mmCIF file of C-alpha atoms and ligand atoms in Angstrom:
data_model
loop_
_atom_site.group_PDB
_atom_site.id
_atom_site.type_symbol
_atom_site.label_atom_id
_atom_site.label_comp_id
_atom_site.label_asym_id
_atom_site.label_seq_id
_atom_site.Cartn_x
_atom_site.Cartn_y
_atom_site.Cartn_z
ATOM 1 C CA MET A 1 -100.817 -27.326 -7.137
ATOM 2 C CA GLU A 2 -98.553 -28.450 -3.745
ATOM 3 C CA ILE A 3 -94.693 -28.627 -5.246
ATOM 4 C CA ASP A 4 -94.602 -32.268 -3.177
ATOM 5 C CA SER A 5 -96.523 -33.727 -5.808
ATOM 6 C CA LEU A 6 -93.985 -33.231 -8.592
ATOM 7 C CA PHE A 7 -91.602 -35.123 -7.320
ATOM 8 C CA SER A 8 -91.757 -38.808 -7.274
ATOM 9 C CA GLY A 9 -90.970 -40.059 -3.529
ATOM 10 C CA GLU A 10 -87.700 -40.171 -1.746
ATOM 11 C CA TRP A 11 -84.240 -39.787 -3.218
ATOM 12 C CA ASN A 12 -82.681 -43.448 -1.021
ATOM 13 C CA PHE A 13 -82.639 -46.807 -1.972
ATOM 14 C CA LEU A 14 -84.974 -48.576 -3.556
ATOM 15 C CA GLY A 15 -87.340 -45.396 -3.344
ATOM 16 C CA LEU A 16 -88.696 -46.136 -0.109
ATOM 17 C CA ASP A 17 -91.489 -44.271 2.022
ATOM 18 C CA ALA A 18 -90.256 -42.068 5.029
ATOM 19 C CA LYS A 19 -91.205 -45.305 7.379
ATOM 20 C CA ALA A 20 -89.226 -47.964 5.809
ATOM 21 C CA SER A 21 -86.309 -45.657 5.490
ATOM 22 C CA SER A 22 -86.271 -44.106 9.171
ATOM 23 C CA ARG A 23 -82.954 -43.876 10.569
ATOM 24 C CA GLN A 24 -84.825 -44.370 13.643
ATOM 25 C CA THR A 25 -85.794 -47.710 12.638
ATOM 26 C CA ALA A 26 -84.346 -48.944 10.100
ATOM 27 C CA ARG A 27 -82.373 -52.245 10.898
ATOM 28 C CA ALA A 28 -80.191 -52.068 7.634
ATOM 29 C CA TRP A 29 -78.329 -48.514 6.691
ATOM 30 C CA LEU A 30 -76.191 -47.862 3.068
ATOM 31 C CA LEU A 31 -73.676 -46.079 2.852
ATOM 32 C CA PRO A 32 -72.615 -44.505 -0.576
ATOM 33 C CA VAL A 33 -68.813 -43.628 -1.103
ATOM 34 C CA PRO A 34 -68.138 -42.104 -4.276
ATOM 35 C CA TYR A 35 -64.310 -42.214 -4.327
ATOM 36 C CA GLU A 36 -61.972 -42.846 -6.970
ATOM 37 C CA GLY A 37 -58.759 -42.048 -6.199
ATOM 38 C CA THR A 38 -56.240 -45.087 -7.477
ATOM 39 C CA THR A 39 -58.370 -46.579 -10.629
ATOM 40 C CA SER A 40 -55.218 -47.557 -12.995
ATOM 41 C CA TYR A 41 -57.518 -48.387 -16.085
ATOM 42 C CA GLY A 42 -60.896 -48.025 -16.853
ATOM 43 C CA ALA A 43 -62.849 -44.997 -14.577
ATOM 44 C CA GLY A 44 -65.794 -44.155 -13.403
ATOM 45 C CA THR A 45 -66.390 -45.550 -10.104
ATOM 46 C CA ARG A 46 -67.126 -42.372 -8.823
ATOM 47 C CA ASP A 47 -70.311 -42.501 -10.220
ATOM 48 C CA GLY A 48 -71.089 -45.747 -8.806
ATOM 49 C CA PRO A 49 -72.884 -45.393 -5.720
ATOM 50 C CA SER A 50 -75.280 -42.531 -7.694
ATOM 51 C CA ALA A 51 -76.201 -45.510 -10.243
ATOM 52 C CA ILE A 52 -76.680 -47.944 -8.202
ATOM 53 C CA LEU A 53 -79.300 -45.715 -6.478
ATOM 54 C CA ALA A 54 -80.614 -44.889 -9.253
ATOM 55 C CA ALA A 55 -81.849 -48.004 -10.583
ATOM 56 C CA SER A 56 -82.445 -49.631 -7.482
ATOM 57 C CA ARG A 57 -85.896 -47.559 -7.869
ATOM 58 C CA GLN A 58 -87.003 -49.543 -10.162
ATOM 59 C CA VAL A 59 -85.942 -53.306 -8.326
ATOM 60 C CA GLU A 60 -89.264 -54.559 -6.831
ATOM 61 C CA LEU A 61 -89.600 -54.929 -3.646
ATOM 62 C CA TYR A 62 -91.138 -57.925 -3.783
ATOM 63 C CA ASP A 63 -88.475 -60.971 -3.146
ATOM 64 C CA ARG A 64 -90.346 -64.381 -3.978
ATOM 65 C CA GLU A 65 -87.619 -65.808 -2.329
ATOM 66 C CA PHE A 66 -88.652 -64.849 0.748
ATOM 67 C CA GLY A 67 -92.289 -64.671 0.372
ATOM 68 C CA CYS A 68 -92.570 -60.726 1.560
ATOM 69 C CA GLU A 69 -91.816 -56.952 0.314
ATOM 70 C CA CYS A 70 -88.632 -56.969 2.622
ATOM 71 C CA ALA A 71 -87.079 -53.933 2.869
ATOM 72 C CA GLY A 72 -90.688 -53.459 4.421
ATOM 73 C CA GLU A 73 -89.903 -55.591 7.035
ATOM 74 C CA TYR A 74 -86.237 -54.160 8.713
ATOM 75 C CA GLY A 75 -86.147 -50.997 7.033
ATOM 76 C CA ILE A 76 -83.072 -49.579 4.861
ATOM 77 C CA TYR A 77 -81.402 -46.293 5.831
ATOM 78 C CA THR A 78 -79.761 -44.507 3.382
ATOM 79 C CA THR A 79 -77.150 -42.336 4.739
ATOM 80 C CA ALA A 80 -75.601 -39.026 2.999
ATOM 81 C CA PRO A 81 -72.311 -39.858 0.802
ATOM 82 C CA LEU A 82 -68.888 -40.084 2.520
ATOM 83 C CA GLU A 83 -66.992 -36.959 0.891
ATOM 84 C CA PRO A 84 -63.990 -38.204 -0.705
ATOM 85 C CA VAL A 85 -61.223 -37.230 0.664
ATOM 86 C CA ALA A 86 -58.510 -35.839 -1.835
ATOM 87 C CA ALA A 87 -55.189 -36.138 0.582
ATOM 88 C CA SER A 88 -54.473 -39.772 0.046
ATOM 89 C CA PRO A 89 -55.966 -43.381 -0.572
ATOM 90 C CA GLU A 90 -54.910 -43.560 2.880
ATOM 91 C CA ALA A 91 -56.303 -40.539 4.830
ATOM 92 C CA MET A 92 -59.830 -41.544 2.350
ATOM 93 C CA VAL A 93 -59.261 -45.672 4.129
ATOM 94 C CA ALA A 94 -58.821 -43.600 7.509
ATOM 95 C CA ALA A 95 -62.320 -42.176 6.310
ATOM 96 C CA VAL A 96 -64.143 -45.076 5.506
ATOM 97 C CA GLU A 97 -62.638 -46.234 9.114
ATOM 98 C CA ARG A 98 -64.484 -43.611 11.505
ATOM 99 C CA ALA A 99 -67.702 -43.474 9.679
ATOM 100 C CA VAL A 100 -68.459 -47.120 9.372
ATOM 101 C CA ARG A 101 -67.423 -47.652 13.541
ATOM 102 C CA ALA A 102 -69.632 -44.276 13.861
ATOM 103 C CA PHE A 103 -72.587 -46.156 12.243
ATOM 104 C CA LEU A 104 -71.969 -49.441 13.635
ATOM 105 C CA GLU A 105 -71.008 -47.946 17.504
ATOM 106 C CA GLY A 106 -73.424 -45.078 17.527
ATOM 107 C CA SER A 107 -77.254 -44.457 18.439
ATOM 108 C CA PRO A 108 -79.722 -46.098 16.304
ATOM 109 C CA ALA A 109 -77.027 -48.307 14.856
ATOM 110 C CA PRO A 110 -77.814 -50.701 11.997
ATOM 111 C CA GLN A 111 -78.163 -54.243 12.176
ATOM 112 C CA VAL A 112 -75.956 -54.348 9.222
ATOM 113 C CA LEU A 113 -74.239 -51.864 7.262
ATOM 114 C CA GLY A 114 -73.949 -51.511 3.524
ATOM 115 C CA ILE A 115 -71.635 -49.695 1.603
ATOM 116 C CA ILE A 116 -71.707 -48.630 -2.540
ATOM 117 C CA GLY A 117 -68.524 -47.881 -3.824
ATOM 118 C CA GLY A 118 -66.242 -46.387 -4.978
ATOM 119 C CA GLU A 119 -63.289 -48.111 -5.690
ATOM 120 C CA HIS A 120 -62.014 -51.156 -3.915
ATOM 121 C CA SER A 121 -59.366 -49.397 -2.148
ATOM 122 C CA ILE A 122 -62.154 -48.651 0.733
ATOM 123 C CA SER A 123 -62.975 -51.643 2.010
ATOM 124 C CA SER A 124 -59.875 -52.133 4.406
ATOM 125 C CA GLY A 125 -60.973 -49.310 5.730
ATOM 126 C CA THR A 126 -64.416 -51.138 6.838
ATOM 127 C CA ALA A 127 -62.264 -54.177 7.337
ATOM 128 C CA ARG A 128 -60.323 -51.924 10.141
ATOM 129 C CA ALA A 129 -62.991 -50.690 11.686
ATOM 130 C CA LEU A 130 -65.244 -54.461 12.291
ATOM 131 C CA ALA A 131 -61.178 -55.781 13.710
ATOM 132 C CA HIS A 132 -61.795 -53.082 16.577
ATOM 133 C CA MET A 133 -65.562 -53.470 17.087
ATOM 134 C CA VAL A 134 -65.652 -57.386 17.395
ATOM 135 C CA PRO A 135 -64.202 -60.116 19.925
ATOM 136 C CA ASP A 136 -60.481 -60.718 19.441
ATOM 137 C CA GLY A 137 -60.075 -63.701 16.546
ATOM 138 C CA SER A 138 -63.928 -63.239 15.513
ATOM 139 C CA LEU A 139 -63.465 -61.654 12.007
ATOM 140 C CA VAL A 140 -63.388 -63.039 9.243
ATOM 141 C CA ALA A 141 -63.682 -61.472 5.639
ATOM 142 C CA VAL A 142 -64.445 -62.907 1.812
ATOM 143 C CA GLN A 143 -63.773 -61.377 -0.801
ATOM 144 C CA ILE A 144 -65.638 -62.282 -4.785
ATOM 145 C CA ASP A 145 -63.159 -60.250 -7.261
ATOM 146 C CA ALA A 146 -61.870 -61.184 -10.299
ATOM 147 C CA HIS A 147 -58.621 -60.131 -9.030
ATOM 148 C CA ALA A 148 -55.995 -61.187 -6.085
ATOM 149 C CA ASP A 149 -55.680 -57.840 -5.131
ATOM 150 C CA LEU A 150 -52.339 -59.236 -3.051
ATOM 151 C CA ARG A 151 -49.589 -56.583 -3.969
ATOM 152 C CA ASP A 152 -47.734 -55.075 -1.846
ATOM 153 C CA SER A 153 -47.978 -51.943 -3.050
ATOM 154 C CA TYR A 154 -48.722 -50.282 -6.526
ATOM 155 C CA GLU A 155 -47.900 -47.205 -8.116
ATOM 156 C CA GLY A 156 -46.623 -45.836 -5.333
ATOM 157 C CA SER A 157 -49.327 -46.662 -2.609
ATOM 158 C CA PRO A 158 -50.080 -49.235 0.053
ATOM 159 C CA TYR A 159 -53.676 -48.415 -0.196
ATOM 160 C CA SER A 160 -54.283 -48.840 -4.205
ATOM 161 C CA HIS A 161 -57.359 -51.187 -5.325
ATOM 162 C CA ALA A 162 -54.925 -53.326 -6.262
ATOM 163 C CA SER A 163 -53.544 -54.131 -2.578
ATOM 164 C CA ALA A 164 -57.136 -54.135 -1.283
ATOM 165 C CA ALA A 165 -56.657 -57.849 0.050
ATOM 166 C CA ARG A 166 -53.280 -57.539 1.170
ATOM 167 C CA ARG A 167 -54.419 -54.397 3.829
ATOM 168 C CA ILE A 168 -57.424 -56.166 4.466
ATOM 169 C CA LEU A 169 -55.865 -59.029 5.716
ATOM 170 C CA GLU A 170 -53.943 -57.076 7.898
ATOM 171 C CA SER A 171 -57.167 -57.161 9.752
ATOM 172 C CA CYS A 172 -58.011 -60.790 9.541
ATOM 173 C CA PRO A 173 -58.270 -64.180 7.837
ATOM 174 C CA LEU A 174 -59.423 -63.845 3.670
ATOM 175 C CA PHE A 175 -61.794 -66.759 1.555
ATOM 176 C CA GLN A 176 -61.082 -65.084 -1.828
ATOM 177 C CA VAL A 177 -63.806 -66.322 -4.617
ATOM 178 C CA GLY A 178 -63.130 -66.016 -8.419
ATOM 179 C CA ILE A 179 -60.018 -65.154 -8.756
ATOM 180 C CA ARG A 180 -58.881 -65.081 -12.223
ATOM 181 C CA ASN A 181 -56.337 -62.095 -12.217
ATOM 182 C CA ILE A 182 -53.213 -62.813 -10.455
ATOM 183 C CA SER A 183 -49.331 -61.349 -10.822
ATOM 184 C CA ALA A 184 -46.333 -63.108 -10.921
ATOM 185 C CA GLY A 185 -45.691 -61.333 -7.395
ATOM 186 C CA GLU A 186 -48.224 -62.355 -5.481
ATOM 187 C CA GLU A 187 -48.127 -65.900 -6.343
ATOM 188 C CA PRO A 188 -45.606 -66.678 -3.567
ATOM 189 C CA PHE A 189 -47.318 -64.369 -1.070
ATOM 190 C CA ARG A 190 -50.700 -66.161 -1.603
ATOM 191 C CA ARG A 191 -49.136 -69.795 -1.084
ATOM 192 C CA GLY A 192 -47.196 -69.097 1.828
ATOM 193 C CA CYS A 193 -49.999 -66.641 3.856
ATOM 194 C CA ALA A 194 -51.800 -69.348 6.173
ATOM 195 C CA ARG A 195 -54.580 -66.536 6.555
ATOM 196 C CA LEU A 196 -55.471 -66.555 3.274
ATOM 197 C CA ARG A 197 -57.951 -69.382 1.231
ATOM 198 C CA THR A 198 -57.916 -68.127 -2.703
ATOM 199 C CA ILE A 199 -60.740 -70.098 -4.483
ATOM 200 C CA PHE A 200 -59.812 -69.570 -8.480
ATOM 201 C CA ALA A 201 -62.642 -68.810 -11.347
ATOM 202 C CA GLU A 202 -62.083 -72.608 -12.353
ATOM 203 C CA GLU A 203 -63.339 -73.898 -8.723
ATOM 204 C CA ALA A 204 -65.603 -71.087 -8.242
ATOM 205 C CA ASN A 205 -67.535 -71.874 -11.491
ATOM 206 C CA ALA A 206 -67.899 -75.890 -11.685
ATOM 207 C CA ALA A 207 -71.248 -76.963 -11.616
ATOM 208 C CA GLU A 208 -71.025 -78.987 -7.728
ATOM 209 C CA ALA A 209 -69.544 -76.303 -6.177
ATOM 210 C CA ALA A 210 -67.795 -77.735 -3.678
ATOM 211 C CA PHE A 211 -66.109 -74.721 -1.780
ATOM 212 C CA LEU A 212 -69.080 -73.819 -0.731
ATOM 213 C CA ASP A 213 -68.527 -76.279 2.124
ATOM 214 C CA GLU A 214 -64.992 -74.643 2.522
ATOM 215 C CA LEU A 215 -66.801 -71.438 3.277
ATOM 216 C CA ALA A 216 -69.425 -72.628 5.336
ATOM 217 C CA ARG A 217 -66.870 -74.106 7.676
ATOM 218 C CA PHE A 218 -64.261 -70.631 7.326
ATOM 219 C CA VAL A 219 -67.612 -68.325 8.270
ATOM 220 C CA CYS A 220 -69.178 -70.674 11.091
ATOM 221 C CA GLY A 221 -69.627 -68.894 13.784
ATOM 222 C CA LYS A 222 -67.705 -65.540 12.950
ATOM 223 C CA ASN A 223 -68.316 -62.000 12.465
ATOM 224 C CA VAL A 224 -68.096 -61.401 8.100
ATOM 225 C CA PHE A 225 -66.847 -58.785 6.139
ATOM 226 C CA LEU A 226 -68.495 -59.496 2.838
ATOM 227 C CA THR A 227 -66.420 -57.175 0.240
ATOM 228 C CA VAL A 228 -67.738 -58.215 -3.547
ATOM 229 C CA ASP A 229 -65.597 -56.461 -6.041
ATOM 230 C CA LEU A 230 -68.435 -56.658 -9.369
ATOM 231 C CA ASP A 231 -65.295 -57.448 -11.413
ATOM 232 C CA GLY A 232 -65.713 -60.680 -9.671
ATOM 233 C CA LEU A 233 -69.138 -61.236 -12.331
ATOM 234 C CA ASP A 234 -68.995 -62.345 -15.427
ATOM 235 C CA PRO A 235 -68.443 -59.391 -17.805
ATOM 236 C CA SER A 236 -71.314 -60.546 -19.757
ATOM 237 C CA ILE A 237 -73.590 -59.623 -16.916
ATOM 238 C CA MET A 238 -71.124 -57.346 -15.472
ATOM 239 C CA PRO A 239 -68.855 -55.343 -18.210
ATOM 240 C CA ALA A 240 -69.462 -51.802 -16.019
ATOM 241 C CA VAL A 241 -66.197 -52.344 -14.437
ATOM 242 C CA GLY A 242 -62.889 -50.941 -15.182
ATOM 243 C CA THR A 243 -61.310 -54.463 -15.976
ATOM 244 C CA PRO A 244 -63.857 -56.531 -17.080
ATOM 245 C CA GLU A 245 -62.043 -60.462 -17.162
ATOM 246 C CA PRO A 246 -63.508 -63.089 -18.650
ATOM 247 C CA GLY A 247 -64.716 -66.457 -16.814
ATOM 248 C CA GLY A 248 -66.221 -64.896 -14.108
ATOM 249 C CA LEU A 249 -69.509 -65.550 -11.880
ATOM 250 C CA SER A 250 -72.896 -66.362 -12.697
ATOM 251 C CA TRP A 251 -75.768 -64.311 -10.566
ATOM 252 C CA GLN A 252 -76.549 -67.281 -9.444
ATOM 253 C CA ARG A 253 -73.316 -68.820 -7.649
ATOM 254 C CA ILE A 254 -72.896 -65.667 -6.339
ATOM 255 C CA LEU A 255 -76.434 -65.633 -4.567
ATOM 256 C CA GLU A 256 -75.262 -69.104 -3.624
ATOM 257 C CA VAL A 257 -71.696 -67.520 -1.807
ATOM 258 C CA VAL A 258 -74.284 -64.986 0.095
ATOM 259 C CA ARG A 259 -76.712 -67.590 1.280
ATOM 260 C CA THR A 260 -73.496 -69.836 2.265
ATOM 261 C CA ILE A 261 -72.619 -66.939 4.343
ATOM 262 C CA THR A 262 -75.396 -65.811 5.903
ATOM 263 C CA ALA A 263 -76.408 -69.110 6.687
ATOM 264 C CA ASN A 264 -73.327 -69.897 8.701
ATOM 265 C CA ALA A 265 -71.852 -66.819 10.160
ATOM 266 C CA ALA A 266 -72.902 -65.670 13.761
ATOM 267 C CA ALA A 267 -73.419 -61.792 11.878
ATOM 268 C CA VAL A 268 -72.799 -60.114 8.833
ATOM 269 C CA PRO A 269 -72.274 -56.480 10.618
ATOM 270 C CA ALA A 270 -70.804 -54.849 7.173
ATOM 271 C CA PHE A 271 -70.818 -55.614 3.556
ATOM 272 C CA ASP A 272 -69.342 -53.505 0.280
ATOM 273 C CA VAL A 273 -70.235 -53.835 -3.344
ATOM 274 C CA VAL A 274 -67.909 -51.838 -4.959
ATOM 275 C CA GLU A 275 -66.137 -50.699 -8.592
ATOM 276 C CA LEU A 276 -68.861 -49.861 -10.188
ATOM 277 C CA ALA A 277 -68.344 -48.095 -13.110
ATOM 278 C CA PRO A 278 -71.737 -47.022 -14.878
ATOM 279 C CA VAL A 279 -71.461 -47.089 -18.692
ATOM 280 C CA PRO A 280 -74.182 -44.259 -20.318
ATOM 281 C CA GLY A 281 -76.784 -46.273 -21.585
ATOM 282 C CA LEU A 282 -76.355 -49.600 -20.453
ATOM 283 C CA ARG A 283 -78.349 -50.148 -17.334
ATOM 284 C CA ALA A 284 -78.602 -53.718 -16.656
ATOM 285 C CA PRO A 285 -75.138 -53.840 -14.876
ATOM 286 C CA ASP A 286 -76.433 -50.960 -12.892
ATOM 287 C CA PHE A 287 -79.796 -52.510 -11.534
ATOM 288 C CA LEU A 288 -77.335 -56.640 -11.237
ATOM 289 C CA ALA A 289 -75.501 -53.953 -8.640
ATOM 290 C CA ALA A 290 -78.771 -52.630 -7.015
ATOM 291 C CA LEU A 291 -80.547 -55.824 -6.695
ATOM 292 C CA LEU A 292 -77.340 -57.342 -5.342
ATOM 293 C CA VAL A 293 -77.090 -55.711 -2.252
ATOM 294 C CA TYR A 294 -81.224 -56.025 -1.121
ATOM 295 C CA LYS A 295 -80.242 -59.456 -1.815
ATOM 296 C CA ILE A 296 -77.037 -59.160 0.911
ATOM 297 C CA PHE A 297 -79.620 -57.135 2.968
ATOM 298 C CA SER A 298 -82.372 -59.126 3.208
ATOM 299 C CA HIS A 299 -80.148 -62.684 3.694
ATOM 300 C CA VAL A 300 -78.290 -61.146 6.064
ATOM 301 C CA LEU A 301 -81.343 -59.746 8.114
ATOM 302 C CA LEU A 302 -84.376 -62.639 6.950
ATOM 303 C CA LYS A 303 -82.496 -65.538 6.931
ATOM 304 C CA GLU A 304 -84.876 -66.930 9.303
ATOM 305 C CA SER A 305 -88.064 -66.485 7.044
ATOM 306 C CA LEU A 306 -86.048 -68.990 4.012
ATOM 307 C CA PRO A 307 -87.235 -72.785 4.390
ATOM 308 C CA LYS A 308 -83.604 -74.960 5.521
HETATM 309 MN MN1 LIG B 401 -61.536 -56.526 -8.780
#
């Protein structure tokens, strides 16, 4: 018996075959970043990427919304995981920045780079990389999160997960969706920051979703970095996070946010989905995260095929 027949296929996102996961031709690349350095409460984000990759093998390739096996249309190459840097959170952020630039400026290069965490502190590295690569003033970020993450530093580090949004703001304007946890110290900064718009959870969850029009204007014609902290979703569907705050977004609402971004942005060169802290025996959150990553890739790369 051939030894290969004992194995069930490629270990990559969605378990794609060699053709659909080829580095040479894939328009989507996925970078796992199993980094956990500054997490304050529920730990486990270092296991997030492997749980997403494992769950992704159960995701159906055919997507009814697009009417095709999306991944087969554009191809997804899964890179080796980015090695965690233990020296400091700042050094890890710098490593993410270097990796994002190396991929997006390399040859071959993806049209969109997805990153799976790992904790939220890694996101400012992506924002910094993109700010150096796109025309001045064309980069904006959209953050889905339960937490404002606007602290200038937290537990001694300016690169803590609790400062993720504050650091991203140093690279570009930011639109936050689903926020329901902000500290007294962050509020004055939030109110005074002209580059920042915060949609709190009540408004994000409102049936009419009026904020989507404002989001459409914010991203219109821009290069968008989408950063999804999974705790922005409601804990009823996403309990596998360090701080599961009640009152979060539904699955349908986060997809509306994704559609609004891809329908209006000039491009989405990179996004990340972070803070999955897998709960042993609980598969639904891992599956949700994997499907969300797939949905974002498909909306970025196949939006033309959707009915207007
Ligand atoms: Mn958060």
